[in-house]
Every structure is written in C-alpha cells, then in structure tokens.
PDB file of C-alpha atoms in Angstrom:
ATOM      1  CA  UNK A   1     -96.389 -16.606  64.050  1.00 82.00           C
ATOM      2  CA  UNK A   2     -97.802 -14.680  61.099  1.00 93.00           C
ATOM      3  CA  UNK A   3     -98.420 -16.376  57.778  1.00 96.00           C
ATOM      4  CA  UNK A   4     -99.237 -13.130  55.959  1.00 98.00           C
ATOM      5  CA  UNK A   5     -98.057  -9.561  56.477  1.00 98.00           C
ATOM      6  CA  UNK A   6     -99.788  -6.749  54.593  1.00 98.00           C
ATOM      7  CA  UNK A   7     -97.932  -3.451  54.863  1.00 98.00           C
ATOM      8  CA  UNK A   8    -100.687  -0.935  54.176  1.00 95.00           C
ATOM      9  CA  UNK A   9     -99.959   2.171  56.247  1.00 88.00           C
ATOM     10  CA  UNK A  10     -99.752   5.442  54.397  1.00 91.00           C
ATOM     11  CA  UNK A  11     -99.924   9.177  54.972  1.00 92.00           C
ATOM     12  CA  UNK A  12     -99.372  12.219  52.819  1.00 91.00           C
ATOM     13  CA  UNK A  13     -97.888  15.591  53.703  1.00 92.00           C
ATOM     14  CA  UNK A  14     -97.765  17.244  50.312  1.00 92.00           C
ATOM     15  CA  UNK A  15     -95.611  20.219  49.472  1.00 94.00           C
ATOM     16  CA  UNK A  16     -93.193  21.299  46.777  1.00 95.00           C
ATOM     17  CA  UNK A  17     -89.709  20.140  47.709  1.00 96.00           C
ATOM     18  CA  UNK A  18     -88.420  23.716  47.951  1.00 96.00           C
ATOM     19  CA  UNK A  19     -91.071  24.426  50.605  1.00 97.00           C
ATOM     20  CA  UNK A  20     -91.139  21.049  52.314  1.00 95.00           C
ATOM     21  CA  UNK A  21     -90.322  21.102  55.996  1.00 97.00           C
ATOM     22  CA  UNK A  22     -88.017  18.443  57.393  1.00 97.00           C
ATOM     23  CA  UNK A  23     -90.911  17.177  59.527  1.00 97.00           C
ATOM     24  CA  UNK A  24     -93.109  16.674  56.434  1.00 97.00           C
ATOM     25  CA  UNK A  25     -90.387  14.655  54.742  1.00 97.00           C
ATOM     26  CA  UNK A  26     -89.541  12.601  57.825  1.00 98.00           C
ATOM     27  CA  UNK A  27     -93.077  11.737  58.935  1.00 97.00           C
ATOM     28  CA  UNK A  28     -93.994  10.404  55.480  1.00 97.00           C
ATOM     29  CA  UNK A  29     -90.754   8.401  55.167  1.00 98.00           C
ATOM     30  CA  UNK A  30     -91.115   7.067  58.733  1.00 97.00           C
ATOM     31  CA  UNK A  31     -94.734   5.963  58.267  1.00 97.00           C
ATOM     32  CA  UNK A  32     -94.692   4.804  54.649  1.00 96.00           C
ATOM     33  CA  UNK A  33     -91.258   3.178  54.456  1.00 98.00           C
ATOM     34  CA  UNK A  34     -89.383   2.830  57.741  1.00 97.00           C
ATOM     35  CA  UNK A  35     -92.408   1.310  59.470  1.00 97.00           C
ATOM     36  CA  UNK A  36     -92.655  -1.238  56.657  1.00 97.00           C
ATOM     37  CA  UNK A  37     -89.025  -2.219  57.133  1.00 98.00           C
ATOM     38  CA  UNK A  38     -89.253  -2.700  60.906  1.00 97.00           C
ATOM     39  CA  UNK A  39     -92.558  -4.560  60.857  1.00 97.00           C
ATOM     40  CA  UNK A  40     -91.364  -6.821  58.047  1.00 97.00           C
ATOM     41  CA  UNK A  41     -88.116  -7.506  59.860  1.00 96.00           C
ATOM     42  CA  UNK A  42     -90.058  -8.645  62.934  1.00 96.00           C
ATOM     43  CA  UNK A  43     -92.420 -10.866  60.919  1.00 97.00           C
ATOM     44  CA  UNK A  44     -89.960 -12.619  58.622  1.00 95.00           C
ATOM     45  CA  UNK A  45     -88.078 -14.322  61.450  1.00 94.00           C
ATOM     46  CA  UNK A  46     -90.998 -16.627  62.305  1.00 95.00           C
ATOM     47  CA  UNK A  47     -91.771 -17.029  58.591  1.00 96.00           C
ATOM     48  CA  UNK A  48     -88.224 -18.277  58.053  1.00 94.00           C
ATOM     49  CA  UNK A  49     -88.610 -20.781  60.888  1.00 94.00           C
ATOM     50  CA  UNK A  50     -91.858 -22.091  59.332  1.00 94.00           C
ATOM     51  CA  UNK A  51     -90.415 -21.833  55.799  1.00 94.00           C
ATOM     52  CA  UNK A  52     -93.686 -20.186  54.785  1.00 96.00           C
ATOM     53  CA  UNK A  53     -94.970 -16.662  54.506  1.00 97.00           C
ATOM     54  CA  UNK A  54     -96.442 -13.945  52.358  1.00 98.00           C
ATOM     55  CA  UNK A  55     -95.333 -10.318  52.563  1.00 98.00           C
ATOM     56  CA  UNK A  56     -97.485  -7.911  50.586  1.00 98.00           C
ATOM     57  CA  UNK A  57     -96.644  -4.227  50.384  1.00 98.00           C
ATOM     58  CA  UNK A  58     -99.290  -1.735  49.338  1.00 98.00           C
ATOM     59  CA  UNK A  59     -97.385   0.997  47.524  1.00 97.00           C
ATOM     60  CA  UNK A  60     -98.827   3.447  44.982  1.00 95.00           C
ATOM     61  CA  UNK A  61     -98.783   4.322  41.313  1.00 95.00           C
ATOM     62  CA  UNK A  62     -96.999   7.479  42.511  1.00 94.00           C
ATOM     63  CA  UNK A  63     -94.057   5.262  43.502  1.00 95.00           C
ATOM     64  CA  UNK A  64     -93.801   4.299  39.822  1.00 95.00           C
ATOM     65  CA  UNK A  65     -94.389   7.709  38.224  1.00 94.00           C
ATOM     66  CA  UNK A  66     -93.659  10.453  40.745  1.00 93.00           C
ATOM     67  CA  UNK A  67     -96.074  13.334  41.336  1.00 91.00           C
ATOM     68  CA  UNK A  68     -95.436  17.072  41.751  1.00 93.00           C
ATOM     69  CA  UNK A  69     -95.691  18.111  45.382  1.00 94.00           C
ATOM     70  CA  UNK A  70     -95.294  14.545  46.588  1.00 95.00           C
ATOM     71  CA  UNK A  71     -91.555  13.879  46.462  1.00 96.00           C
ATOM     72  CA  UNK A  72     -91.669  12.482  50.003  1.00 97.00           C
ATOM     73  CA  UNK A  73     -94.623  10.184  49.263  1.00 97.00           C
ATOM     74  CA  UNK A  74     -93.207   9.101  45.887  1.00 97.00           C
ATOM     75  CA  UNK A  75     -89.811   8.333  47.408  1.00 98.00           C
ATOM     76  CA  UNK A  76     -91.361   6.268  50.198  1.00 98.00           C
ATOM     77  CA  UNK A  77     -93.662   4.338  47.864  1.00 98.00           C
ATOM     78  CA  UNK A  78     -90.871   3.714  45.336  1.00 98.00           C
ATOM     79  CA  UNK A  79     -88.733   2.588  48.250  1.00 98.00           C
ATOM     80  CA  UNK A  80     -91.404   0.043  49.165  1.00 98.00           C
ATOM     81  CA  UNK A  81     -91.271  -1.382  45.648  1.00 98.00           C
ATOM     82  CA  UNK A  82     -87.465  -1.697  45.664  1.00 98.00           C
ATOM     83  CA  UNK A  83     -87.526  -3.024  49.236  1.00 98.00           C
ATOM     84  CA  UNK A  84     -89.991  -5.729  48.171  1.00 98.00           C
ATOM     85  CA  UNK A  85     -87.866  -6.792  45.208  1.00 98.00           C
ATOM     86  CA  UNK A  86     -84.709  -6.947  47.327  1.00 98.00           C
ATOM     87  CA  UNK A  87     -86.406  -8.904  50.102  1.00 97.00           C
ATOM     88  CA  UNK A  88     -87.954 -11.303  47.569  1.00 97.00           C
ATOM     89  CA  UNK A  89     -84.442 -12.102  46.338  1.00 96.00           C
ATOM     90  CA  UNK A  90     -83.185 -12.574  49.892  1.00 95.00           C
ATOM     91  CA  UNK A  91     -85.980 -14.966  50.864  1.00 95.00           C
ATOM     92  CA  UNK A  92     -86.447 -17.013  47.677  1.00 93.00           C
ATOM     93  CA  UNK A  93     -85.272 -20.594  47.445  1.00 83.00           C
ATOM     94  CA  UNK A  94     -83.649 -22.826  50.036  1.00 78.00           C
ATOM     95  CA  UNK A  95     -86.763 -24.994  50.262  1.00 80.00           C
ATOM     96  CA  UNK A  96     -88.861 -22.028  51.441  1.00 82.00           C
ATOM     97  CA  UNK A  97     -92.328 -20.935  50.375  1.00 94.00           C
ATOM     98  CA  UNK A  98     -91.953 -17.247  51.223  1.00 96.00           C
ATOM     99  CA  UNK A  99     -92.996 -14.615  48.709  1.00 97.00           C
ATOM    100  CA  UNK A 100     -92.751 -10.840  48.742  1.00 98.00           C
ATOM    101  CA  UNK A 101     -94.869  -8.763  46.378  1.00 98.00           C
ATOM    102  CA  UNK A 102     -96.224  -5.261  46.007  1.00 98.00           C
ATOM    103  CA  UNK A 103     -99.587  -3.901  44.920  1.00 98.00           C
ATOM    104  CA  UNK A 104     -99.451  -0.429  43.342  1.00 97.00           C
ATOM    105  CA  UNK A 105    -102.922   1.126  43.445  1.00 96.00           C
ATOM    106  CA  UNK A 106    -103.903   4.180  41.471  1.00 92.00           C
ATOM    107  CA  UNK A 107    -106.715   6.434  42.624  1.00 85.00           C
ATOM    108  CA  UNK A 108    -108.825   4.712  45.286  1.00 90.00           C
ATOM    109  CA  UNK A 109    -111.996   5.974  46.942  1.00 84.00           C
ATOM    110  CA  UNK A 110    -110.695   6.449  50.497  1.00 82.00           C
ATOM    111  CA  UNK A 111    -110.705   9.146  53.191  1.00 81.00           C
ATOM    112  CA  UNK A 112    -107.376  10.331  51.714  1.00 77.00           C
ATOM    113  CA  UNK A 113    -108.959  10.979  48.302  1.00 81.00           C
ATOM    114  CA  UNK A 114    -112.180  12.255  49.912  1.00 77.00           C
ATOM    115  CA  UNK A 115    -110.095  15.232  51.057  1.00 78.00           C
ATOM    116  CA  UNK A 116    -109.569  16.295  47.418  1.00 79.00           C
ATOM    117  CA  UNK A 117    -111.799  18.957  45.929  1.00 79.00           C
ATOM    118  CA  UNK A 118    -114.307  17.927  43.256  1.00 81.00           C
ATOM    119  CA  UNK A 119    -112.135  19.668  40.654  1.00 84.00           C
ATOM    120  CA  UNK A 120    -109.070  17.701  41.792  1.00 84.00           C
ATOM    121  CA  UNK A 121    -111.027  14.423  41.738  1.00 79.00           C
ATOM    122  CA  UNK A 122    -112.353  15.115  38.231  1.00 84.00           C
ATOM    123  CA  UNK A 123    -108.871  15.997  36.966  1.00 84.00           C
ATOM    124  CA  UNK A 124    -107.451  12.813  38.482  1.00 83.00           C
ATOM    125  CA  UNK A 125    -110.180  10.498  37.201  1.00 85.00           C
ATOM    126  CA  UNK A 126    -110.029  12.053  33.722  1.00 87.00           C
ATOM    127  CA  UNK A 127    -106.512  10.583  33.342  1.00 89.00           C
ATOM    128  CA  UNK A 128    -107.682   7.056  34.193  1.00 90.00           C
ATOM    129  CA  UNK A 129    -108.736   5.042  31.119  1.00 87.00           C
ATOM    130  CA  UNK A 130    -111.492   3.345  33.144  1.00 87.00           C
ATOM    131  CA  UNK A 131    -112.774   6.832  34.156  1.00 91.00           C
ATOM    132  CA  UNK A 132    -113.291   6.063  37.841  1.00 89.00           C
ATOM    133  CA  UNK A 133    -111.489   5.507  41.101  1.00 85.00           C
ATOM    134  CA  UNK A 134    -111.029   2.004  42.448  1.00 92.00           C
ATOM    135  CA  UNK A 135    -113.131   0.714  45.290  1.00 93.00           C
ATOM    136  CA  UNK A 136    -111.023  -0.419  48.272  1.00 94.00           C
ATOM    137  CA  UNK A 137    -112.289  -3.981  47.722  1.00 96.00           C
ATOM    138  CA  UNK A 138    -110.656  -4.020  44.279  1.00 97.00           C
ATOM    139  CA  UNK A 139    -107.261  -3.439  45.890  1.00 97.00           C
ATOM    140  CA  UNK A 140    -108.080  -6.007  48.573  1.00 97.00           C
ATOM    141  CA  UNK A 141    -108.785  -8.657  45.908  1.00 97.00           C
ATOM    142  CA  UNK A 142    -105.232  -8.276  44.564  1.00 98.00           C
ATOM    143  CA  UNK A 143    -103.837  -8.558  48.095  1.00 98.00           C
ATOM    144  CA  UNK A 144    -105.916 -11.681  48.816  1.00 98.00           C
ATOM    145  CA  UNK A 145    -104.705 -13.256  45.566  1.00 98.00           C
ATOM    146  CA  UNK A 146    -101.050 -12.593  46.436  1.00 98.00           C
ATOM    147  CA  UNK A 147    -101.624 -14.112  49.893  1.00 98.00           C
ATOM    148  CA  UNK A 148    -103.159 -17.256  48.402  1.00 97.00           C
ATOM    149  CA  UNK A 149    -101.597 -20.525  47.284  1.00 95.00           C
ATOM    150  CA  UNK A 150    -102.578 -19.537  43.729  1.00 96.00           C
ATOM    151  CA  UNK A 151     -99.755 -16.957  43.832  1.00 97.00           C
ATOM    152  CA  UNK A 152     -97.093 -19.270  45.265  1.00 95.00           C
ATOM    153  CA  UNK A 153     -94.793 -18.827  42.233  1.00 96.00           C
ATOM    154  CA  UNK A 154     -95.057 -15.035  42.145  1.00 97.00           C
ATOM    155  CA  UNK A 155     -92.393 -13.112  44.051  1.00 98.00           C
ATOM    156  CA  UNK A 156     -90.745  -9.749  43.576  1.00 98.00           C
ATOM    157  CA  UNK A 157     -93.669  -8.555  41.469  1.00 98.00           C
ATOM    158  CA  UNK A 158     -95.411  -5.201  41.478  1.00 97.00           C
ATOM    159  CA  UNK A 159     -99.041  -5.595  40.506  1.00 97.00           C
ATOM    160  CA  UNK A 160    -100.625  -2.409  39.109  1.00 96.00           C
ATOM    161  CA  UNK A 161    -104.260  -1.953  40.167  1.00 96.00           C
ATOM    162  CA  UNK A 162    -104.878   1.441  38.636  1.00 93.00           C
ATOM    163  CA  UNK A 163    -107.593   1.299  35.973  1.00 90.00           C
ATOM    164  CA  UNK A 164    -104.992   1.573  33.212  1.00 90.00           C
ATOM    165  CA  UNK A 165    -103.465   4.810  34.513  1.00 92.00           C
ATOM    166  CA  UNK A 166     -99.950   3.370  34.245  1.00 89.00           C
ATOM    167  CA  UNK A 167     -99.311   0.299  32.159  1.00 86.00           C
ATOM    168  CA  UNK A 168     -96.029  -1.390  32.997  1.00 78.00           C
TER     169      UNK A 168
END
C-alpha cells in the first residue's frame, strides 16, 4: 500500500481557445486532471485503511494565473489545486494522518521548456524576479518536504515554487 502519491504527469497542447481542437482540450484534461483523480482514488483506499498517507499534486503557476493559448492546461492545473483542497477536507481528521497538498511550480528547466525558442525563454525568465528557471531538484525538494513528517500539519495548501513570479 502506498504511503506517498505524487501526481506529476503533465502535457501541453497549446492553442487559442477559438482554434483549439476537441482532441487538444481532451488530451490535456485527461492527462493532467482526470488521470490524477483516478490514480488518487485508487491510492487513498489503502491510505484510509492505514490511516496514513501523503498525496502531493504537482500543478503549475499557470493554474493560478491563466496563460493565453493554454486554457486547457490552465483549467487542468487549476482543477488539480481545487481537487487537492477538496480532498484534503474529505480526508482530514477522524484520527487520520493523511494530507493532500499541491506544489505550483513556475518555469522549470525541463524537456517541455527546452522546446521553447531562446526568445520565448528570455521573455519568460525576464518576468521572474529571481531571473532564472528552477532546476527540477528545487521542485523535488518541496515535494519531499510535503511527504515528510515535518509537514504533518500542512494540508490543503498550494506551495508556490516559482522564483517570485506569483506571490500568493
């Protein structure tokens, strides 16, 4: 039985909503949100039996702010945040040590951002107060913290790991 579930799948299929094909919308929602729901549903049953578990969703700053051309991605990532808050309320209490939290990364150096042009990368990083993208390990550190006993009284939270891009 799992002690920790990290929901970290994500794809993009960017397009303006007026031009977005149904398949672009559906594949992003299915991967980034529906998959999270089904996997979490399967994992929380054994967590409830053990009265222990950590669910950590990796969303995105875009789920907090929106982004032109990414209405599908923004909706899915915002849905992850609201899903996490709702599930945290469902699972809290009753002599259980089960928490549900979300990490909302900003720009991260990954294959997804490697696909951006240099001009796009520069424009993106210029908006970040720390003037750089995150390393994947910096996101992982937040996830590890939320999975640890040190975070046992944190639930329903969205932790921004975005270099100051969005301060909530």
